[in-house]
CSV table of C-alpha atoms in Angstrom, one decimal:
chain,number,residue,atom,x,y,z
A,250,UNK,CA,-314.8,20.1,84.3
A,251,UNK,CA,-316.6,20.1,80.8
A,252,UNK,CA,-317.1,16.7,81.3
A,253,UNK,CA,-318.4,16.3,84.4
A,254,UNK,CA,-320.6,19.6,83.5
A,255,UNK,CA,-321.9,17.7,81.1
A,256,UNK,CA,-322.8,14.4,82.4
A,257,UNK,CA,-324.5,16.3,85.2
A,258,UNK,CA,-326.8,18.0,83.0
A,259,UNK,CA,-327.7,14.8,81.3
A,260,UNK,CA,-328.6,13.0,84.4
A,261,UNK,CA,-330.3,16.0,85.6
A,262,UNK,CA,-332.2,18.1,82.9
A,263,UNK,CA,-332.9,14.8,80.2
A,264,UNK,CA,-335.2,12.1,80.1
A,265,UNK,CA,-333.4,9.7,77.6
A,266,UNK,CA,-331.5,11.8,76.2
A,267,UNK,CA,-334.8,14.4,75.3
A,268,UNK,CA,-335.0,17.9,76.7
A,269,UNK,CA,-337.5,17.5,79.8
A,270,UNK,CA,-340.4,19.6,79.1
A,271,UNK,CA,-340.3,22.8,81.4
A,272,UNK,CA,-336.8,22.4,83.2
A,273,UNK,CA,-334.6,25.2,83.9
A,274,UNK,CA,-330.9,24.7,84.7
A,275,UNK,CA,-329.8,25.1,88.5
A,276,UNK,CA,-326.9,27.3,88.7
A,277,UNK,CA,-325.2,26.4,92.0
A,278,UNK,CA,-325.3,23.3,90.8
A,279,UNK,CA,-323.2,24.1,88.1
A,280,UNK,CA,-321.0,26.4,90.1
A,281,UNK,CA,-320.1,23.9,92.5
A,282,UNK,CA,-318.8,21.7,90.2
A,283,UNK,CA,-316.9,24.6,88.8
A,284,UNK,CA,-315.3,25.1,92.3
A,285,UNK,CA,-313.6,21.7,92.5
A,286,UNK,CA,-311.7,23.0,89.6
A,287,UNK,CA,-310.7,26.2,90.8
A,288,UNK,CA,-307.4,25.2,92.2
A,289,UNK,CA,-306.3,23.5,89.0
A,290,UNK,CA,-306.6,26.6,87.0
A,291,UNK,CA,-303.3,28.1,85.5
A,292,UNK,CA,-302.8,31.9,86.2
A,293,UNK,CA,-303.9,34.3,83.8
A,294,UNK,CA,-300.6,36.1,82.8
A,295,UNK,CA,-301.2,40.6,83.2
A,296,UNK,CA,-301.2,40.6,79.5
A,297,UNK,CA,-304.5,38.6,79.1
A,298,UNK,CA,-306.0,39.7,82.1
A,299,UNK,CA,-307.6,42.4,79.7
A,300,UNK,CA,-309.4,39.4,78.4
A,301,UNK,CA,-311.2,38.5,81.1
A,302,UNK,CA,-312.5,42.1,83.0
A,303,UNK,CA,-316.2,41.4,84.6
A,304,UNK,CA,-318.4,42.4,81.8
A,305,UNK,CA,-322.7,43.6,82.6
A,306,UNK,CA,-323.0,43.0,79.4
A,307,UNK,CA,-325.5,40.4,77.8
A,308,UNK,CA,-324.7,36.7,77.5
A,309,UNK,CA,-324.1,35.4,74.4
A,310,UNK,CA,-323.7,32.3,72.7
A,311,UNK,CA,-321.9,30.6,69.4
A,312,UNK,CA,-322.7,27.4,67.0
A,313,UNK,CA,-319.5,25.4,66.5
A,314,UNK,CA,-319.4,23.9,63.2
A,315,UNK,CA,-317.6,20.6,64.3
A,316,UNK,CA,-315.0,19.4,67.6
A,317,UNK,CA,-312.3,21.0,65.3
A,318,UNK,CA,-314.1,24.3,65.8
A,319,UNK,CA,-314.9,23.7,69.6
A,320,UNK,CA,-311.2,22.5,70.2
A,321,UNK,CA,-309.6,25.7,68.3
A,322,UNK,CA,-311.5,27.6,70.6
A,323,UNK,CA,-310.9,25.6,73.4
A,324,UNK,CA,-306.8,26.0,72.7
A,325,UNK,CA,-307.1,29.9,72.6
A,326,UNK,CA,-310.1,31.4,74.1
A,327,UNK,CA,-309.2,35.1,73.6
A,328,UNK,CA,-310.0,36.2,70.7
A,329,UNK,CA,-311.6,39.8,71.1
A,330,UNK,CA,-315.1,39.2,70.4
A,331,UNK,CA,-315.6,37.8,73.3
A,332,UNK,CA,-314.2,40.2,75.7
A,333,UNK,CA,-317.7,42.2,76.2
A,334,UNK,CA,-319.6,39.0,77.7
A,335,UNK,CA,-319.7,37.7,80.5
A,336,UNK,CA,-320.9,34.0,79.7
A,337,UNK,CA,-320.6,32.4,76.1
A,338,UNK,CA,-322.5,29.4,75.7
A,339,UNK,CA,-320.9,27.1,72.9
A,340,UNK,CA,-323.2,25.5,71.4
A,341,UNK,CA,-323.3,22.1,69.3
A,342,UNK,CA,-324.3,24.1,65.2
A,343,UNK,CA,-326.7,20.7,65.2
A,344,UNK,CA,-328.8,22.5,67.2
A,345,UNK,CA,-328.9,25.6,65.6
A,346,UNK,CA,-332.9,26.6,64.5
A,347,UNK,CA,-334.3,23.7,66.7
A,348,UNK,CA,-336.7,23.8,69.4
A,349,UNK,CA,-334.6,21.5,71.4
A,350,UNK,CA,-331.8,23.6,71.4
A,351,UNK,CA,-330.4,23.8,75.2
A,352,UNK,CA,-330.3,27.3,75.3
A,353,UNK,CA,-334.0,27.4,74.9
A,354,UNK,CA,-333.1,26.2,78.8
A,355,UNK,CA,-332.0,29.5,80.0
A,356,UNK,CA,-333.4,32.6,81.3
A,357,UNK,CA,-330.8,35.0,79.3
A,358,UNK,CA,-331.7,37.1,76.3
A,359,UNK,CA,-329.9,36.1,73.4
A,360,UNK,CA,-331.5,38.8,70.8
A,361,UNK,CA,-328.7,39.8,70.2
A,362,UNK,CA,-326.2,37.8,71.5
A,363,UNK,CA,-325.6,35.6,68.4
A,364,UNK,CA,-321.6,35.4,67.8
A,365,UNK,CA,-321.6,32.4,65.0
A,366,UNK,CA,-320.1,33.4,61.7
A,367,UNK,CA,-318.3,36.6,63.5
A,368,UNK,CA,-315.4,35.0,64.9
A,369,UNK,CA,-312.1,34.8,62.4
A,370,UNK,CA,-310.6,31.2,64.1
A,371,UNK,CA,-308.1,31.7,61.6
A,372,UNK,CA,-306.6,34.3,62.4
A,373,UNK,CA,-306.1,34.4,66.1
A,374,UNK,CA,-304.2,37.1,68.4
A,375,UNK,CA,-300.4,36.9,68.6
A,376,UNK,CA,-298.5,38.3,71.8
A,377,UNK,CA,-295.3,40.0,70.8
A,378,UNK,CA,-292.7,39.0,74.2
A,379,UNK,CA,-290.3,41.5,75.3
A,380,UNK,CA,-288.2,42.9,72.4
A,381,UNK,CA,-284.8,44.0,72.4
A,382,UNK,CA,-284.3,47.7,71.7
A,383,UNK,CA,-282.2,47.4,68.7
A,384,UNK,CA,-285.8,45.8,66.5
A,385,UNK,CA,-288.4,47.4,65.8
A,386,UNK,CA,-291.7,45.7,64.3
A,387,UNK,CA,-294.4,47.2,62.8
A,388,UNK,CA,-298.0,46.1,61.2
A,389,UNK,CA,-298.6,47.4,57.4
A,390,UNK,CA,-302.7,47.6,57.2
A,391,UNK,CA,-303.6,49.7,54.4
A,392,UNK,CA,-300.3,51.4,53.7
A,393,UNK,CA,-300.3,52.8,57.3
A,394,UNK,CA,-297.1,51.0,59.5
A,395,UNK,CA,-298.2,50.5,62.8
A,396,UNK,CA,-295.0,50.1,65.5
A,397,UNK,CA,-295.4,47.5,68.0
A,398,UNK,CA,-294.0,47.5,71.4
A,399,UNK,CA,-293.5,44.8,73.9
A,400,UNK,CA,-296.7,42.7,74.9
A,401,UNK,CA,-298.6,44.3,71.8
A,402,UNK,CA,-301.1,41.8,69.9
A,403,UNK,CA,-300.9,40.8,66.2
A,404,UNK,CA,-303.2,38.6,63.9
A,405,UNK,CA,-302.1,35.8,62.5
A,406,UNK,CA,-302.6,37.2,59.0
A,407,UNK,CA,-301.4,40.8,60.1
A,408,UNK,CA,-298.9,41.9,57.6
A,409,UNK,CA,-295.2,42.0,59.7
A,410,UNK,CA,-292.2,44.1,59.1
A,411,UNK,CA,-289.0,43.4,61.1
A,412,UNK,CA,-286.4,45.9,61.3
A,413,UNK,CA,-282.9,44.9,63.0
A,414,UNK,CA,-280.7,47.5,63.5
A,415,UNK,CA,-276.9,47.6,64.5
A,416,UNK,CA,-275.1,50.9,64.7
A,417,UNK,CA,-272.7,51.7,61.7
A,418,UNK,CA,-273.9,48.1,60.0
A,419,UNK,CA,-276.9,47.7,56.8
A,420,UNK,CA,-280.1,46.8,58.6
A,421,UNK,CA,-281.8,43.4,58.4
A,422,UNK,CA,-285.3,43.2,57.4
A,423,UNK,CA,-287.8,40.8,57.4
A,424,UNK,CA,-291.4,41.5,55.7
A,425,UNK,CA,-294.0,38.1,56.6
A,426,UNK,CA,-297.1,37.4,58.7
A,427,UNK,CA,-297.2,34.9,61.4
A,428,UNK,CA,-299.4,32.6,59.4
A,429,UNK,CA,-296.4,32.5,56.8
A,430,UNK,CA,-293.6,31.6,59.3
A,431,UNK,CA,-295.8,28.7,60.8
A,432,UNK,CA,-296.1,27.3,57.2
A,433,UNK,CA,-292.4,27.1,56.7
A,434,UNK,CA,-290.5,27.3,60.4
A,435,UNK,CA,-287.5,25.5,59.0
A,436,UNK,CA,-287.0,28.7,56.4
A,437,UNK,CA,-283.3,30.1,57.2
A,438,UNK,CA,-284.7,33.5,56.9
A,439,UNK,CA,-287.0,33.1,60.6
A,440,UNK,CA,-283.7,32.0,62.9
A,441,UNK,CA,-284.2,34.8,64.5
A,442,UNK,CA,-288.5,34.0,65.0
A,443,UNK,CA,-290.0,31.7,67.7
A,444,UNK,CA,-293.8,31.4,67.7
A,445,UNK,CA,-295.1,28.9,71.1
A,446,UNK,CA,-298.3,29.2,72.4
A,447,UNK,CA,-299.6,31.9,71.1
A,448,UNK,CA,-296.4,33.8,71.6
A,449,UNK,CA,-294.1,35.6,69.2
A,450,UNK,CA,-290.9,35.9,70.0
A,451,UNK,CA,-287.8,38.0,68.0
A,452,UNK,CA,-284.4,37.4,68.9
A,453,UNK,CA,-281.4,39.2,68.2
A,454,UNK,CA,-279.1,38.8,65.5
A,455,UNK,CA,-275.2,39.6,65.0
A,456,UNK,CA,-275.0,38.6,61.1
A,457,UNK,CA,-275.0,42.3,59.9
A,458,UNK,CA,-273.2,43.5,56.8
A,459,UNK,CA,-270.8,46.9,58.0
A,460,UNK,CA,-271.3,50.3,56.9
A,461,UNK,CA,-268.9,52.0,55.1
A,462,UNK,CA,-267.8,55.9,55.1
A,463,UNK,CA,-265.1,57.4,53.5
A,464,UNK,CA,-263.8,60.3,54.6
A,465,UNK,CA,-261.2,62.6,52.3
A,466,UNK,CA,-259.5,65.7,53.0
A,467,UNK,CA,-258.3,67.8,49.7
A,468,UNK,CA,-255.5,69.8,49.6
A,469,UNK,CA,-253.2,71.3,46.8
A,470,UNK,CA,-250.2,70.6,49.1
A,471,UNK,CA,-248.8,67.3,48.2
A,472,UNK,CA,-246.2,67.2,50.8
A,473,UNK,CA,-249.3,67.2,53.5
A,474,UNK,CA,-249.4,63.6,54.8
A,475,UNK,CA,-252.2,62.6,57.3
A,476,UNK,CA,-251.7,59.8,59.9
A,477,UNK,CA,-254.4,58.0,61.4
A,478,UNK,CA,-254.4,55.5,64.3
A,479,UNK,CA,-256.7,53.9,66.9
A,480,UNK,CA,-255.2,51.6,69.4
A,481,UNK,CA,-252.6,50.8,67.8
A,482,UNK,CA,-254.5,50.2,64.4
A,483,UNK,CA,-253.6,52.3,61.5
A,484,UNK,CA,-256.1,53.4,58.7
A,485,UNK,CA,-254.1,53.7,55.1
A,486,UNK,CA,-254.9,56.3,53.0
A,487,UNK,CA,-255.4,56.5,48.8
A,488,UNK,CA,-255.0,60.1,47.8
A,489,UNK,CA,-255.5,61.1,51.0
A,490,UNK,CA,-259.3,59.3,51.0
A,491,UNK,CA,-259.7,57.3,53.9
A,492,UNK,CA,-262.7,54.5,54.2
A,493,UNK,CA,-263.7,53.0,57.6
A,494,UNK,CA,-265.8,49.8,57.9
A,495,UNK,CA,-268.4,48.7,60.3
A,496,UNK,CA,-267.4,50.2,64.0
A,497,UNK,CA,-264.6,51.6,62.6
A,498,UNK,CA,-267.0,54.6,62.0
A,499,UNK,CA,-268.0,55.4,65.5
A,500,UNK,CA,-264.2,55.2,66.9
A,501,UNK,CA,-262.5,58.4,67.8
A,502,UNK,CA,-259.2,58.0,65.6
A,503,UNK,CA,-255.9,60.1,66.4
A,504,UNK,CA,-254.7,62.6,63.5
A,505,UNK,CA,-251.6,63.7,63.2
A,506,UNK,CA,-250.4,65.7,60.2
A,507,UNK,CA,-247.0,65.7,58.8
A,508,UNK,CA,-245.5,68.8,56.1
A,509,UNK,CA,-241.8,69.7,56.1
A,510,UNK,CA,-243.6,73.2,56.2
A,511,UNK,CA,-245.9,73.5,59.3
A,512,UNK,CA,-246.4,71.5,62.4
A,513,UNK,CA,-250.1,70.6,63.8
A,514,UNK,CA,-250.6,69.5,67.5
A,515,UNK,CA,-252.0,65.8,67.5
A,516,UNK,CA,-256.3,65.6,67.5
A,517,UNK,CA,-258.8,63.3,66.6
A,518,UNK,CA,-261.1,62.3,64.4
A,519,UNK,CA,-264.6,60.3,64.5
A,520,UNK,CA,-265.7,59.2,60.9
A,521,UNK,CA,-269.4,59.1,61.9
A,522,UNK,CA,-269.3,63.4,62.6
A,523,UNK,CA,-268.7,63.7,58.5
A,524,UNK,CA,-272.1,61.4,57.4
A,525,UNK,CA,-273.9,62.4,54.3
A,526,UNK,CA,-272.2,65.5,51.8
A,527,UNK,CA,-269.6,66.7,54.6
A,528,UNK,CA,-268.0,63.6,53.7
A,529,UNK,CA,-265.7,65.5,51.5
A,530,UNK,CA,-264.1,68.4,52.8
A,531,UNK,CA,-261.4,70.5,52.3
A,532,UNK,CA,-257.9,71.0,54.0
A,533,UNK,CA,-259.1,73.9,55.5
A,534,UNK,CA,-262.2,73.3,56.4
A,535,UNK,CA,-260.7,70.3,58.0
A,536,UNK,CA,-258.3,72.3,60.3
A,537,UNK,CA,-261.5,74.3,61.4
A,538,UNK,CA,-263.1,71.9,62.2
A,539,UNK,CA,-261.1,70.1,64.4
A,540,UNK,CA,-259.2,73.4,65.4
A,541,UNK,CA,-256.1,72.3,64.5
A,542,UNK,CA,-253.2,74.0,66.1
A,543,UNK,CA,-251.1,75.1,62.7
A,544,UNK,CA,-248.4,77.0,63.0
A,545,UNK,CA,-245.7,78.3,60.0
């Protein structure tokens, strides 16, 4: 389409390659070369669609340095900046200050429509896909963290925290920005990354280190012997201190206690209920707790 745009206007508005003196571009013209294209065009996914809401606002225009330039912008043409206009004209920066300059062709005001030198090419918009509930993500600008949420944006130089979390495992951070990642892709430490297209993807991961909790009951009775036991799995005791590991925590475990003096009915246990300074607690308070049927 750009090329058959622009071989029409140089049959049509130049004389040898000059600017025709007094010559104004035809716009259904142009339209109806832009109509043959129509069909061809991809579908604008709902997440960029915000990109491209009709605008009233003035047109406005921007002086690529080089076809690098033109061709970055080409690749990705969201970037913010250009979200309040309705038309931008890119124009070749050769032109720039000249009286030949083709937008000296058109009708529109460009007072202030001048977008050259305002546009950050490097560092681009970022769509974060869907994200698995156990990660969170956030953006660190100034000390502030920022959570980001499925289909959120990020720039390329947008400083990124990671968080993957497992229940009753360490987390697994990950602190980068997306322009760091592309620089080293083959870096062990972004398995879990995939940037395509403009598109940042974070997968999940099962390479946790566990948790541990330990859990012990005092009691001035050394003839009190504890006895715990999940499916068949039994949990041995040192001193009567007992330490789970990983999901060992979050299982309900069966206690039974055992004193030639007293008899308790059978109850259970669940390691992750005595978190934080409960961890250690005392024989009574364990009975209460658990309301323990002891009997002399």
């Amino acid at each position: 389409m750009l090329n058959n745009s622009t071989s029409h206007y140089l049959n049509t508005y130049t004389n040898r390659l000059e600017l025709a003196e007094d010559t104004r571009e035809d716009s259904p013209q142009f339209n109806q070369i832009k109509n043959e294209y129509t069909s061809r065009l991809t579908p604008i996914s709902p997440h960029d669609q915000r990109h491209f809401e009709p605008s009233s606002n003035t047109k406005k225009y921007l002086f690529y340095k080089n076809n690098i330039e033109l061709e970055t912008i080409f690749d990705y043409p969201f970037y913010p900046e250009f979200n309040e206009s309705k038309i931008i004209f890119l124009v070749d920066g050769t032109y720039e200050g000249n009286h030949d300059c083709p937008l000296n062709l058109s009708h529109s005001d460009f007072a202030k429509g001048n977008l050259t030198n305002s546009i950050d090419l490097e560092n681009p918009e970022y769509k974060l896909k869907t994200l698995p509930t156990n990660i969170q993500v956030f953006i660190n600008n100034d000390g502030a963290p920022r959570n980001l949420f499925s289909g959120d944006t990020i720039r390329k130089q947008d400083p990124l925290r990671i968080i993957w979390r497992r229940e009753f495992h360490n987390d697994k951070q990950l602190d980068s920005t997306i322009a760091d990642i592309l620089k080293d892709l083959n870096n062990s430490k972004y398995n879990h990354v995939k940037i395509y297209n403009r598109d940042l993807t974070i997968y999940s991961r099962d390479d946790f280190d566990q948790r541990e909790e330990k859990i012990k009951i005092n009691t001035n009775k050394s003839d009190v012997i504890f006895s715990l036991e999940y499916n068949g799995d039994h949990i041995n005791s040192d001193n009567n201190e007992y330490k789970f590991i990983g999901d060992e925590i979050g299982r309900k475990w069966k206690v039974e206690i055992h004193t030639p003096h007293f008899k308790a009915n059978p109850d259970s246990i669940q390691p992750s209920d005595f978190s934080g300074s409960s961890r250690y607690i005392s024989f009574n308070e364990f009975r209460e707790y658990k309301n323990f049927d002891v009997r002399g």
